[in-house]
Amino acid sequence: MHLLIELVESVLLRLDSSVSLIRAASTCKPWRRLVTDAGFLRRFRGLHEPTVAGYYFDSRAESPFATLTMGRQDAALCFRPSPSAAALAIDAGSFSLAFLGDDDVLPSRWSSSWSVADSLVLLINLAAGHAPFCFPEVVVCEPLTRRHRRILPSPDFGTGCFFYGCYLADGEAAGDSSSIVMSNFRVVYELYRDDGGAGLARAAVFAAGATGAHSWRETSIGHAIPPFHRMSLMGRAGGSWYFHEGSTMAVLDGSTAEFSSSPFTLQQQPIHPGVYLYIAEGRDGEPHMFTTTGGILTVLARARRPVVAGDGEDEDEEWAVEKSVRLSAATRGLPGYDASFFGGGGPMDVITRGAGFVVLSPRIRTTAKEEAAAPARWWFAVDLETAEVERVHDDLGTIQFPCQLPWPPNFRACPALNG
């Protein structure tokens, strides 16, 4: 009997997703006990990447702070299931954000930016402050359960407090349970306080707790990172956000909700204001840096090297070149290709970043009349590992955010079992 249980466990550990685990748990009580065991769930998570249910797309061509309409046909934000989710018969409608408009959580017109972390969605209303850099109104929601939470500014954030950014991070450590659910998440705010002329960069963290409880924590981080207004956001990978200012890289760790910084160098390429640096997530979950300067896509991977400082040995981050792709040559032969797209030699527009790929577009020059009649777009995807390219239709959306299925699975949804 013990051998049989070990064989069953070995088979169940090879299931492809949390959806399959829920289905297995509904088979019989012995399987349910095995699948819901904390040790089994740890082993399963160690063997499998989180299941991506799909992607939220922001199809707005203009500024990320453009008008947002919810629950309408022309909504800028939409969800599309991933191929794996389609194979698992996951209902894309379960991830719709239309309920926020139906429940009057959001007004019909919202000036908003947004981000996604696992199954939670963060919506930021920058218009609530009625002035640049004022503290925004925030809503965090869980589309699967239609639960939502509005976060109002702390009373401490008043005159002399300027807002620069807002990010959704994991909650406090919670053992084997999921670290980011409606009862356990954090929102990190970038702030700047004008304290008598001595400006201080600070991070404010809102931590959600069970039964509506919450707490605020504010810390000074000016000693650790460059000023926010000088940093450029490069992108997100592995649950963390990457910024840079000159040769200094700052990282907001999504698991600890803390900022850190370190010097970095680019192999065979100087860092100067004319070089646009981006971060994309590789299929291995690691960050990969890339540039598109001079019409060449250069992909770099992170490596650490020891350096000798005045008080001993330290580490510097060097980003080494993995591959370089001359985009004019790589895309020749794709439908709609025109050599003039690459004549200027300037940087490409980065349209979308996903796990292991980027979508780029040359800056096509058109007259105002042509642009008004039909905006000129020619988008193509580049695989960061294989350097393969393919034509991408412009209904893909300009920004995409992966949404993972909740972990651990909700086994309470399993039907009652006999035997």
CSV table of C-alpha atoms in Angstrom, one decimal:
chain,number,residue,atom,x,y,z
A,1,MET,CA,0.0,0.0,0.0
A,2,HIS,CA,2.9,2.4,0.9
A,3,LEU,CA,4.5,1.6,-2.5
A,4,LEU,CA,1.2,2.4,-4.3
A,5,ILE,CA,1.0,5.8,-2.6
A,6,GLU,CA,4.6,6.6,-3.6
A,7,LEU,CA,3.7,5.6,-7.2
A,8,VAL,CA,0.6,7.8,-7.2
A,9,GLU,CA,2.6,10.7,-5.8
A,10,SER,CA,5.3,10.3,-8.5
A,11,VAL,CA,2.6,10.5,-11.1
A,12,LEU,CA,0.8,13.5,-9.6
A,13,LEU,CA,4.0,15.4,-9.3
A,14,ARG,CA,4.2,15.2,-13.1
A,15,LEU,CA,0.9,17.0,-13.7
A,16,ASP,CA,1.2,20.1,-15.8
A,17,SER,CA,-0.6,22.7,-13.7
A,18,SER,CA,-2.5,23.7,-10.6
A,19,VAL,CA,-5.7,23.2,-12.6
A,20,SER,CA,-4.8,19.5,-13.1
A,21,LEU,CA,-4.1,19.2,-9.4
A,22,ILE,CA,-7.6,20.4,-8.5
A,23,ARG,CA,-9.0,17.9,-10.9
A,24,ALA,CA,-6.9,15.1,-9.4
A,25,ALA,CA,-7.9,16.1,-5.8
A,26,SER,CA,-11.6,15.7,-6.8
A,27,THR,CA,-11.0,12.1,-7.8
A,28,CYS,CA,-11.0,10.4,-4.3
A,29,LYS,CA,-10.2,11.2,-0.7
A,30,PRO,CA,-6.8,9.5,-0.7
A,31,TRP,CA,-5.7,11.6,-3.7
A,32,ARG,CA,-7.1,14.8,-2.1
A,33,ARG,CA,-5.2,14.2,1.1
A,34,LEU,CA,-2.0,13.6,-0.9
A,35,VAL,CA,-2.4,16.6,-3.2
A,36,THR,CA,-3.3,19.0,-0.3
A,37,ASP,CA,-0.4,18.0,1.8
A,38,ALA,CA,2.0,21.0,2.4
A,39,GLY,CA,5.1,18.9,1.6
A,40,PHE,CA,3.6,17.7,-1.7
A,41,LEU,CA,2.7,21.3,-2.7
A,42,ARG,CA,6.3,22.4,-2.0
A,43,ARG,CA,7.7,19.6,-4.1
A,44,PHE,CA,5.3,20.3,-6.9
A,45,ARG,CA,6.1,24.1,-7.0
A,46,GLY,CA,9.8,23.2,-7.0
A,47,LEU,CA,9.3,21.1,-10.2
A,48,HIS,CA,6.9,23.4,-12.1
A,49,GLU,CA,6.9,27.0,-13.1
A,50,PRO,CA,3.7,28.9,-12.1
A,51,THR,CA,0.9,28.5,-14.6
A,52,VAL,CA,0.3,31.6,-16.6
A,53,ALA,CA,-3.4,31.9,-17.2
A,54,GLY,CA,-3.0,34.6,-19.8
A,55,TYR,CA,-2.0,38.2,-20.4
A,56,TYR,CA,-3.5,41.5,-19.7
A,57,PHE,CA,-3.0,43.9,-22.6
A,58,ASP,CA,-2.9,47.7,-22.7
A,59,SER,CA,-3.8,48.6,-26.3
A,60,ARG,CA,-3.5,52.4,-25.8
A,61,ALA,CA,-1.2,53.9,-28.3
A,62,GLU,CA,-0.8,57.1,-26.3
A,63,SER,CA,0.6,57.8,-22.9
A,64,PRO,CA,0.1,55.2,-20.2
A,65,PHE,CA,-1.9,57.8,-18.3
A,66,ALA,CA,-4.5,58.1,-21.0
A,67,THR,CA,-8.2,57.8,-20.5
A,68,LEU,CA,-9.4,54.3,-19.4
A,69,THR,CA,-12.8,53.0,-19.9
A,70,MET,CA,-13.9,49.8,-18.2
A,71,GLY,CA,-16.5,47.2,-19.3
A,72,ARG,CA,-17.0,48.6,-22.8
A,73,GLN,CA,-16.2,47.3,-26.2
A,74,ASP,CA,-13.5,49.9,-26.7
A,75,ALA,CA,-11.8,49.2,-23.3
A,76,ALA,CA,-8.1,49.6,-23.5
A,77,LEU,CA,-7.4,46.9,-21.0
A,78,CYS,CA,-8.3,43.3,-22.0
A,79,PHE,CA,-7.3,39.7,-21.1
A,80,ARG,CA,-6.3,37.0,-23.5
A,81,PRO,CA,-5.6,33.4,-22.3
A,82,SER,CA,-2.3,31.8,-22.9
A,83,PRO,CA,-2.0,28.7,-25.1
A,84,SER,CA,-1.5,26.6,-22.0
A,85,ALA,CA,-4.6,28.1,-20.4
A,86,ALA,CA,-6.6,27.4,-23.6
A,87,ALA,CA,-5.5,23.8,-23.4
A,88,LEU,CA,-6.7,23.6,-19.8
A,89,ALA,CA,-10.1,25.1,-20.8
A,90,ILE,CA,-9.7,28.2,-18.5
A,91,ASP,CA,-12.5,30.7,-19.0
A,92,ALA,CA,-10.9,34.0,-20.1
A,93,GLY,CA,-14.1,35.8,-18.9
A,94,SER,CA,-13.1,34.9,-15.4
A,95,PHE,CA,-10.3,37.4,-15.6
A,96,SER,CA,-12.2,40.3,-17.1
A,97,LEU,CA,-12.0,43.6,-15.2
A,98,ALA,CA,-15.5,44.7,-16.4
A,99,PHE,CA,-16.9,44.0,-12.9
A,100,LEU,CA,-15.1,47.1,-11.5
A,101,GLY,CA,-17.2,49.3,-13.7
A,102,ASP,CA,-20.4,47.3,-13.0
A,103,ASP,CA,-19.8,47.6,-9.3
A,104,ASP,CA,-19.1,51.3,-9.5
A,105,VAL,CA,-15.6,50.7,-8.0
A,106,LEU,CA,-14.1,52.9,-10.8
A,107,PRO,CA,-15.7,55.9,-12.5
A,108,SER,CA,-16.5,55.5,-16.2
A,109,ARG,CA,-13.4,57.6,-17.0
A,110,TRP,CA,-10.2,56.9,-15.2
A,111,SER,CA,-6.7,58.2,-15.9
A,112,SER,CA,-4.7,55.2,-15.0
A,113,SER,CA,-1.6,53.2,-15.2
A,114,TRP,CA,-1.6,49.6,-14.0
A,115,SER,CA,0.4,46.4,-13.2
A,116,VAL,CA,-0.2,42.8,-12.5
A,117,ALA,CA,1.5,40.5,-9.9
A,118,ASP,CA,0.3,36.9,-10.0
A,119,SER,CA,-3.5,36.9,-9.8
A,120,LEU,CA,-3.9,40.5,-8.5
A,121,VAL,CA,-4.3,43.6,-10.5
A,122,LEU,CA,-3.1,47.1,-9.4
A,123,LEU,CA,-4.9,50.1,-10.9
A,124,ILE,CA,-3.6,53.6,-10.2
A,125,ASN,CA,-5.7,56.8,-10.6
A,126,LEU,CA,-3.2,59.6,-11.0
A,127,ALA,CA,-6.0,62.1,-11.6
A,128,ALA,CA,-7.2,61.8,-8.0
A,129,GLY,CA,-4.5,64.2,-6.9
A,130,HIS,CA,-5.5,66.8,-9.4
A,131,ALA,CA,-1.9,67.9,-9.8
A,132,PRO,CA,1.4,66.3,-11.0
A,133,PHE,CA,3.2,64.1,-8.4
A,134,CYS,CA,0.3,64.1,-6.0
A,135,PHE,CA,-0.5,60.9,-4.1
A,136,PRO,CA,-2.8,58.7,-6.3
A,137,GLU,CA,-5.9,56.7,-5.6
A,138,VAL,CA,-5.2,53.0,-5.9
A,139,VAL,CA,-7.5,49.9,-6.3
A,140,VAL,CA,-6.2,46.3,-6.0
A,141,CYS,CA,-8.5,43.6,-7.3
A,142,GLU,CA,-8.6,39.9,-7.8
A,143,PRO,CA,-10.5,39.2,-11.0
A,144,LEU,CA,-11.2,35.5,-10.2
A,145,THR,CA,-13.1,36.2,-7.0
A,146,ARG,CA,-14.1,39.8,-8.0
A,147,ARG,CA,-12.8,41.0,-4.7
A,148,HIS,CA,-11.3,44.5,-4.6
A,149,ARG,CA,-9.7,46.9,-2.2
A,150,ARG,CA,-9.4,50.7,-2.5
A,151,ILE,CA,-6.2,52.2,-0.9
A,152,LEU,CA,-6.5,55.7,0.2
A,153,PRO,CA,-3.4,57.9,1.0
A,154,SER,CA,-2.0,57.9,4.5
A,155,PRO,CA,-2.8,61.1,6.4
A,156,ASP,CA,1.0,61.6,6.6
A,157,PHE,CA,1.3,62.2,2.9
A,158,GLY,CA,0.4,65.8,2.6
A,159,THR,CA,2.1,69.0,1.6
A,160,GLY,CA,5.7,68.6,0.5
A,161,CYS,CA,5.2,64.9,-0.4
A,162,PHE,CA,5.6,64.1,-4.1
A,163,PHE,CA,4.7,60.8,-5.8
A,164,TYR,CA,6.8,59.1,-8.5
A,165,GLY,CA,5.7,55.5,-8.9
A,166,CYS,CA,3.6,52.6,-7.5
A,167,TYR,CA,4.2,48.9,-7.6
A,168,LEU,CA,2.4,45.7,-6.4
A,169,ALA,CA,4.7,43.4,-4.4
A,170,ASP,CA,4.4,40.1,-2.5
A,171,GLY,CA,2.9,40.2,1.0
A,172,GLU,CA,4.6,39.4,4.2
A,173,ALA,CA,6.0,35.9,4.6
A,174,ALA,CA,3.2,33.5,5.1
A,175,GLY,CA,4.8,30.0,5.4
A,176,ASP,CA,3.6,27.6,2.7
A,177,SER,CA,0.6,29.7,1.6
A,178,SER,CA,0.6,32.1,-1.4
A,179,SER,CA,2.5,35.3,-0.7
A,180,ILE,CA,0.3,37.5,-2.8
A,181,VAL,CA,-3.5,37.2,-2.3
A,182,MET,CA,-6.1,39.8,-1.3
A,183,SER,CA,-5.4,39.3,2.4
A,184,ASN,CA,-1.6,39.4,2.0
A,185,PHE,CA,0.0,41.8,-0.5
A,186,ARG,CA,2.0,45.0,-0.4
A,187,VAL,CA,2.0,48.2,-2.5
A,188,VAL,CA,5.3,50.1,-2.7
A,189,TYR,CA,5.2,53.8,-3.4
A,190,GLU,CA,8.1,56.0,-4.5
A,191,LEU,CA,8.0,59.3,-2.6
A,192,TYR,CA,10.1,62.4,-2.3
A,193,ARG,CA,9.7,64.6,0.7
A,194,ASP,CA,10.8,68.3,0.7
A,195,ASP,CA,12.0,68.5,4.3
A,196,GLY,CA,13.1,72.1,4.7
A,197,GLY,CA,15.0,72.1,1.4
A,198,ALA,CA,16.7,68.8,2.1
A,199,GLY,CA,14.9,66.5,-0.3
A,200,LEU,CA,14.7,62.8,0.7
A,201,ALA,CA,13.9,59.8,-1.4
A,202,ARG,CA,11.6,57.5,0.5
A,203,ALA,CA,9.6,54.3,0.1
A,204,ALA,CA,6.2,53.9,1.6
A,205,VAL,CA,4.7,50.4,1.9
A,206,PHE,CA,1.1,49.6,2.4
A,207,ALA,CA,0.7,46.1,3.8
A,208,ALA,CA,-2.7,44.4,3.6
A,209,GLY,CA,-3.8,42.0,6.3
A,210,ALA,CA,-6.7,39.7,6.9
A,211,THR,CA,-10.2,41.0,7.7
A,212,GLY,CA,-9.4,44.4,6.3
A,213,ALA,CA,-6.5,45.1,8.5
A,214,HIS,CA,-3.6,47.1,7.1
A,215,SER,CA,-0.4,49.0,8.0
A,216,TRP,CA,1.8,51.7,6.6
A,217,ARG,CA,5.6,51.8,6.8
A,218,GLU,CA,7.9,54.5,5.4
A,219,THR,CA,11.6,54.4,5.2
A,220,SER,CA,14.3,56.7,3.8
A,221,ILE,CA,16.2,55.1,0.9
A,222,GLY,CA,18.0,58.2,-0.5
A,223,HIS,CA,21.3,56.7,0.8
A,224,ALA,CA,20.8,53.5,-1.2
A,225,ILE,CA,19.5,54.7,-4.6
A,226,PRO,CA,19.6,57.7,-7.0
A,227,PRO,CA,16.8,60.3,-6.9
A,228,PHE,CA,13.6,59.0,-8.4
A,229,HIS,CA,13.3,61.8,-10.9
A,230,ARG,CA,16.7,60.9,-12.4
A,231,MET,CA,16.1,57.2,-12.7
A,232,SER,CA,14.8,55.4,-15.9
A,233,LEU,CA,12.6,52.4,-15.5
A,234,MET,CA,14.1,49.6,-17.6
A,235,GLY,CA,11.5,46.9,-17.0
A,236,ARG,CA,10.4,44.0,-14.8
A,237,ALA,CA,11.7,40.5,-14.6
A,238,GLY,CA,11.5,37.7,-12.0
A,239,GLY,CA,9.1,39.7,-9.9
A,240,SER,CA,11.5,42.7,-9.5
A,241,TRP,CA,11.7,46.1,-11.2
A,242,TYR,CA,14.9,47.5,-12.6
A,243,PHE,CA,15.9,51.1,-12.9
A,244,HIS,CA,19.1,52.9,-13.8
A,245,GLU,CA,20.8,56.3,-13.6
A,246,GLY,CA,24.0,56.4,-15.4
A,247,SER,CA,26.1,53.4,-14.3
A,248,THR,CA,24.0,52.8,-11.2
A,249,MET,CA,21.3,50.1,-11.3
A,250,ALA,CA,18.5,50.2,-8.7
A,251,VAL,CA,16.2,47.2,-8.1
A,252,LEU,CA,12.9,47.0,-6.3
A,253,ASP,CA,12.7,43.4,-5.1
A,254,GLY,CA,9.1,42.3,-5.4
A,255,SER,CA,9.4,39.6,-2.7
A,256,THR,CA,10.9,41.9,0.0
A,257,ALA,CA,9.4,45.2,-1.1
A,258,GLU,CA,12.8,46.8,-0.7
A,259,PHE,CA,15.1,48.9,-2.9
A,260,SER,CA,18.8,48.3,-3.5
A,261,SER,CA,21.4,49.6,-5.9
A,262,SER,CA,24.8,48.6,-7.3
A,263,PRO,CA,27.2,49.8,-10.0
A,264,PHE,CA,27.1,48.0,-13.3
A,265,THR,CA,28.9,48.0,-16.7
A,266,LEU,CA,28.1,46.9,-20.2
A,267,GLN,CA,30.5,44.7,-22.0
A,268,GLN,CA,31.9,46.4,-25.1
A,269,GLN,CA,29.4,49.3,-24.9
A,270,PRO,CA,29.5,52.6,-23.0
A,271,ILE,CA,26.6,53.8,-20.8
A,272,HIS,CA,25.6,57.3,-21.9
A,273,PRO,CA,22.4,59.2,-22.3
A,274,GLY,CA,22.0,58.2,-25.9
A,275,VAL,CA,21.8,54.5,-25.1
A,276,TYR,CA,18.3,53.2,-24.1
A,277,LEU,CA,18.5,50.2,-21.8
A,278,TYR,CA,15.6,47.8,-21.3
A,279,ILE,CA,15.0,44.7,-19.2
A,280,ALA,CA,13.0,41.7,-20.3
A,281,GLU,CA,12.4,38.3,-18.6
A,282,GLY,CA,14.0,35.3,-20.1
A,283,ARG,CA,12.3,31.9,-20.2
A,284,ASP,CA,14.6,31.0,-17.3
A,285,GLY,CA,13.0,33.7,-15.2
A,286,GLU,CA,16.3,35.7,-15.2
A,287,PRO,CA,16.5,39.3,-16.3
A,288,HIS,CA,18.1,40.0,-19.7
A,289,MET,CA,19.1,43.5,-20.7
A,290,PHE,CA,18.8,44.7,-24.3
A,291,THR,CA,19.4,47.7,-26.4
A,292,THR,CA,18.3,48.6,-30.0
A,293,THR,CA,20.9,51.3,-30.7
A,294,GLY,CA,21.9,51.7,-34.3
A,295,GLY,CA,19.3,49.3,-35.5
A,296,ILE,CA,21.1,46.4,-33.7
A,297,LEU,CA,19.3,44.4,-31.0
A,298,THR,CA,22.0,43.6,-28.4
A,299,VAL,CA,21.0,41.1,-25.7
A,300,LEU,CA,23.1,41.0,-22.5
A,301,ALA,CA,23.1,38.6,-19.5
A,302,ARG,CA,24.1,39.4,-16.0
A,303,ALA,CA,27.4,38.3,-14.4
A,304,ARG,CA,29.1,39.4,-11.2
A,305,ARG,CA,32.8,40.1,-11.1
A,306,PRO,CA,35.0,40.9,-8.0
A,307,VAL,CA,36.4,44.4,-7.8
A,308,VAL,CA,38.9,45.8,-5.3
A,309,ALA,CA,37.5,48.7,-3.3
A,310,GLY,CA,39.3,50.9,-0.7
A,311,ASP,CA,38.1,48.8,2.2
A,312,GLY,CA,38.4,45.4,0.6
A,313,GLU,CA,36.8,43.3,-2.1
A,314,ASP,CA,33.3,44.0,-3.5
A,315,GLU,CA,31.2,42.9,-6.5
A,316,ASP,CA,30.4,44.8,-9.6
A,317,GLU,CA,27.7,43.7,-12.1
A,318,GLU,CA,28.9,43.3,-15.6
A,319,TRP,CA,26.3,42.6,-18.3
A,320,ALA,CA,27.9,40.5,-21.0
A,321,VAL,CA,26.8,40.4,-24.6
A,322,GLU,CA,24.9,37.1,-25.5
A,323,LYS,CA,24.0,38.0,-29.0
A,324,SER,CA,23.6,40.8,-31.5
A,325,VAL,CA,21.0,41.0,-34.3
A,326,ARG,CA,21.1,43.4,-37.1
A,327,LEU,CA,17.4,44.0,-37.4
A,328,SER,CA,17.3,45.3,-41.0
A,329,ALA,CA,18.8,42.0,-42.2
A,330,ALA,CA,16.9,39.7,-39.8
A,331,THR,CA,13.5,41.1,-40.8
A,332,ARG,CA,14.1,41.1,-44.5
A,333,GLY,CA,11.5,38.9,-46.1
A,334,LEU,CA,8.8,39.5,-43.5
A,335,PRO,CA,5.5,40.7,-45.0
A,336,GLY,CA,5.4,44.5,-45.4
A,337,TYR,CA,9.2,44.9,-45.1
A,338,ASP,CA,10.7,48.1,-46.3
A,339,ALA,CA,14.4,48.9,-46.2
A,340,SER,CA,13.6,52.5,-45.5
A,341,PHE,CA,12.2,51.5,-42.0
A,342,PHE,CA,15.8,51.1,-40.8
A,343,GLY,CA,17.4,53.9,-42.8
A,344,GLY,CA,17.8,56.3,-39.8
A,345,GLY,CA,19.7,53.9,-37.7
A,346,GLY,CA,17.9,55.1,-34.6
A,347,PRO,CA,16.5,53.0,-31.7
A,348,MET,CA,13.4,50.9,-32.2
A,349,ASP,CA,10.2,51.5,-30.3
A,350,VAL,CA,9.8,48.7,-27.7
A,351,ILE,CA,6.1,47.7,-28.0
A,352,THR,CA,5.8,44.6,-25.8
A,353,ARG,CA,8.0,42.5,-23.6
A,354,GLY,CA,7.2,38.9,-22.7
A,355,ALA,CA,9.0,35.9,-21.3
A,356,GLY,CA,11.8,35.3,-23.8
A,357,PHE,CA,10.7,37.7,-26.5
A,358,VAL,CA,10.3,41.4,-27.4
A,359,VAL,CA,8.1,43.1,-29.9
A,360,LEU,CA,9.7,46.1,-31.7
A,361,SER,CA,8.7,48.6,-34.3
A,362,PRO,CA,10.8,51.0,-36.4
A,363,ARG,CA,9.9,54.7,-36.1
A,364,ILE,CA,8.2,55.1,-39.4
A,365,ARG,CA,8.2,58.7,-40.6
A,366,THR,CA,4.8,59.8,-42.0
A,367,THR,CA,3.1,63.1,-42.7
A,368,ALA,CA,0.5,64.4,-40.3
A,369,LYS,CA,-2.2,63.6,-42.9
A,370,GLU,CA,-1.0,60.0,-43.4
A,371,GLU,CA,-0.9,59.5,-39.6
A,372,ALA,CA,-4.4,60.8,-39.2
A,373,ALA,CA,-5.8,58.5,-41.9
A,374,ALA,CA,-4.0,55.4,-40.7
A,375,PRO,CA,-1.2,55.3,-38.2
A,376,ALA,CA,1.8,53.6,-39.7
A,377,ARG,CA,2.8,50.5,-37.7
A,378,TRP,CA,5.1,47.6,-38.6
A,379,TRP,CA,5.6,45.4,-35.6
A,380,PHE,CA,7.8,42.3,-35.3
A,381,ALA,CA,8.8,39.9,-32.5
A,382,VAL,CA,12.3,38.8,-31.8
A,383,ASP,CA,13.0,35.6,-29.8
A,384,LEU,CA,15.7,36.6,-27.2
A,385,GLU,CA,17.2,33.0,-27.2
A,386,THR,CA,17.1,32.0,-30.9
A,387,ALA,CA,17.1,35.5,-32.5
A,388,GLU,CA,14.2,34.3,-34.8
A,389,VAL,CA,11.8,37.0,-36.0
A,390,GLU,CA,8.2,37.0,-37.0
A,391,ARG,CA,5.7,39.6,-38.1
A,392,VAL,CA,3.2,40.6,-35.4
A,393,HIS,CA,-0.2,42.1,-36.1
A,394,ASP,CA,-0.9,45.4,-34.3
A,395,ASP,CA,-3.9,44.0,-32.4
A,396,LEU,CA,-1.6,42.3,-30.0
A,397,GLY,CA,-1.5,45.3,-27.6
A,398,THR,CA,1.3,47.6,-26.7
A,399,ILE,CA,2.0,46.4,-23.1
A,400,GLN,CA,1.3,42.9,-21.7
A,401,PHE,CA,1.2,41.7,-18.1
A,402,PRO,CA,1.3,38.0,-17.2
A,403,CYS,CA,-1.3,36.8,-14.8
A,404,GLN,CA,-0.6,33.6,-12.9
A,405,LEU,CA,-3.1,31.2,-11.5
A,406,PRO,CA,-3.3,31.5,-7.7
A,407,TRP,CA,-1.0,29.3,-5.5
A,408,PRO,CA,-1.7,27.2,-3.6
A,409,PRO,CA,-4.8,26.0,-5.6
A,410,ASN,CA,-8.2,26.5,-4.0
A,411,PHE,CA,-9.1,23.0,-3.1
A,412,ARG,CA,-12.3,24.1,-1.5
A,413,ALA,CA,-13.7,24.3,-5.0
A,414,CYS,CA,-13.4,20.4,-5.2
A,415,PRO,CA,-16.8,18.6,-5.1
A,416,ALA,CA,-17.7,16.5,-2.1
A,417,LEU,CA,-16.2,13.0,-2.3
A,418,ASN,CA,-17.3,9.6,-1.1
A,419,GLY,CA,-14.9,6.8,-0.3
